[in-house]
Amino acid sequence: MTRKPTSASGRRPRDVVADTLRERIRTRELRPGTRLPTQRELEAEFSVGRSAVREALAALAQEGLLENVGRGASPTVAEPTHHADAPRSAGVELTDRLHEAFQAEHVTIDAFSLTTETLNNALAWPVRQVMDLQLTPRSVTARVIIPSLGARLALPRLIDDPEDPKPRERLHQIQTTYVNALRNSLGSLSQFGTEVELTVRAVPLTPTHKLYLLNGDEALTGYYQVVKNEDADFHGEQLALYDVLGLTAKLFRSTRGAEARDEQEATFVAESQEFFDSLWTTIAVPFG
């Protein structure tokens, strides 16, 4: 989980920088070994402050896309080192799998997570590809489940005072801002001939894992790691929290289509879908 987005569009300045650089790396406009512009040059290009640039570069380094961040010179684009079947961070894996999912005529996305931050970031590339008419899905149907605004969650919470409501209030603000940004991002596709249906529901549960189901044929799952976050901002106040990491969590991919390795893998995807559907049709209520 991260700080509340502050840009007028519903996206933080660091996300604008990170999303743009991420797309340039994925499309190989920035190739492995290429040195990025200086921080001063990035500040000028994106009209953002130094802290936004530094946070964006740090996020891309965590995803394994940049090397030598924070060592004086400008960072360089990292060489791909993962094997095709190796699990990757959520920010990397979900982006690639969504881009593949958007090749379909009718795209479906089911997501269960603490916030929609990772989903928002991962959709930036395929959404841009639709806008550039490089991807042309006829429809995108997304169902999203996140914790209820009024739920008394186990995480995040203050390290010294588990009953203090401020961490939950902070989370709720982040959730709301990212949900609005998701609606704007997917909604923009209607201008390019794509029918869009997004429904967001909430459940009174604390997610211990994140789940993404794409086109009914593959499941991406990852575990949240509980960490100490002693510099969480909330209306100018610094909070020391037990928080969770989601964007850098490893995602494990399973399929039940032609690529399924065995019956167990295919059954796991089917059970994951049933788990999601069971929440959706029972205790989930409209978010907001």
PDB file of N, CA and C in Angstrom, residues 112-114 154-155 205-210 222-226 244-245:
ATOM      1  N   PHE A 112      -9.245  -9.272  -6.946  1.00  0.00           N
ATOM      2  CA  PHE A 112      -9.478  -9.199  -5.503  1.00  0.00           C
ATOM      3  C   PHE A 112      -8.176  -8.747  -4.861  1.00  0.00           C
ATOM      4  N   SER A 113      -8.189  -7.567  -4.215  1.00  0.00           N
ATOM      5  CA  SER A 113      -6.963  -7.017  -3.652  1.00  0.00           C
ATOM      6  C   SER A 113      -7.309  -5.952  -2.623  1.00  0.00           C
ATOM      7  N   LEU A 114      -6.267  -5.438  -1.957  1.00  0.00           N
ATOM      8  CA  LEU A 114      -6.469  -4.424  -0.918  1.00  0.00           C
ATOM      9  C   LEU A 114      -6.883  -3.091  -1.522  1.00  0.00           C
ATOM     10  N   ALA A 154      -7.578  -5.965   9.781  1.00  0.00           N
ATOM     11  CA  ALA A 154      -6.388  -6.294  10.568  1.00  0.00           C
ATOM     12  C   ALA A 154      -5.188  -5.467  10.122  1.00  0.00           C
ATOM     13  N   LEU A 155      -5.134  -5.123   8.841  1.00  0.00           N
ATOM     14  CA  LEU A 155      -4.051  -4.329   8.261  1.00  0.00           C
ATOM     15  C   LEU A 155      -4.642  -3.363   7.254  1.00  0.00           C
ATOM     16  N   LEU A 205     -13.418  -8.065   4.621  1.00  0.00           N
ATOM     17  CA  LEU A 205     -12.308  -8.992   4.806  1.00  0.00           C
ATOM     18  C   LEU A 205     -10.984  -8.260   4.629  1.00  0.00           C
ATOM     19  N   THR A 206      -9.940  -8.740   5.304  1.00  0.00           N
ATOM     20  CA  THR A 206      -8.582  -8.255   5.089  1.00  0.00           C
ATOM     21  C   THR A 206      -7.882  -9.208   4.124  1.00  0.00           C
ATOM     22  N   PRO A 207      -7.597  -8.811   2.891  1.00  0.00           N
ATOM     23  CA  PRO A 207      -6.943  -9.729   1.954  1.00  0.00           C
ATOM     24  C   PRO A 207      -5.536 -10.098   2.429  1.00  0.00           C
ATOM     25  N   THR A 208      -5.217 -11.382   2.395  1.00  0.00           N
ATOM     26  CA  THR A 208      -3.848 -11.830   2.659  1.00  0.00           C
ATOM     27  C   THR A 208      -3.138 -12.142   1.345  1.00  0.00           C
ATOM     28  N   HIS A 209      -3.887 -12.141   0.264  1.00  0.00           N
ATOM     29  CA  HIS A 209      -3.307 -12.369  -1.047  1.00  0.00           C
ATOM     30  C   HIS A 209      -4.073 -11.549  -2.071  1.00  0.00           C
ATOM     31  N   LYS A 210      -3.491 -11.378  -3.232  1.00  0.00           N
ATOM     32  CA  LYS A 210      -4.181 -10.716  -4.340  1.00  0.00           C
ATOM     33  C   LYS A 210      -4.404 -11.739  -5.440  1.00  0.00           C
ATOM     34  N   GLY A 222      -0.742 -13.751  -5.648  1.00  0.00           N
ATOM     35  CA  GLY A 222       0.454 -13.328  -4.924  1.00  0.00           C
ATOM     36  C   GLY A 222       0.104 -13.009  -3.489  1.00  0.00           C
ATOM     37  N   TYR A 223       1.061 -13.199  -2.599  1.00  0.00           N
ATOM     38  CA  TYR A 223       0.843 -12.975  -1.173  1.00  0.00           C
ATOM     39  C   TYR A 223       1.322 -11.581  -0.759  1.00  0.00           C
ATOM     40  N   TYR A 224       0.508 -10.922   0.046  1.00  0.00           N
ATOM     41  CA  TYR A 224       0.941  -9.659   0.641  1.00  0.00           C
ATOM     42  C   TYR A 224       1.975  -9.933   1.736  1.00  0.00           C
ATOM     43  N   GLN A 225       3.048  -9.158   1.753  1.00  0.00           N
ATOM     44  CA  GLN A 225       4.057  -9.256   2.799  1.00  0.00           C
ATOM     45  C   GLN A 225       3.830  -8.129   3.801  1.00  0.00           C
ATOM     46  N   VAL A 226       3.749  -8.471   5.078  1.00  0.00           N
ATOM     47  CA  VAL A 226       3.542  -7.463   6.126  1.00  0.00           C
ATOM     48  C   VAL A 226       4.893  -6.838   6.475  1.00  0.00           C
ATOM     49  N   VAL A 244       1.352  -3.379   4.193  1.00  0.00           N
ATOM     50  CA  VAL A 244       1.586  -4.508   3.300  1.00  0.00           C
ATOM     51  C   VAL A 244       2.190  -4.042   1.984  1.00  0.00           C
ATOM     52  N   LEU A 245       2.984  -4.917   1.380  1.00  0.00           N
ATOM     53  CA  LEU A 245       3.550  -4.675   0.058  1.00  0.00           C
ATOM     54  C   LEU A 245       2.757  -5.462  -0.965  1.00  0.00           C
TER      55      LEU A 245
END
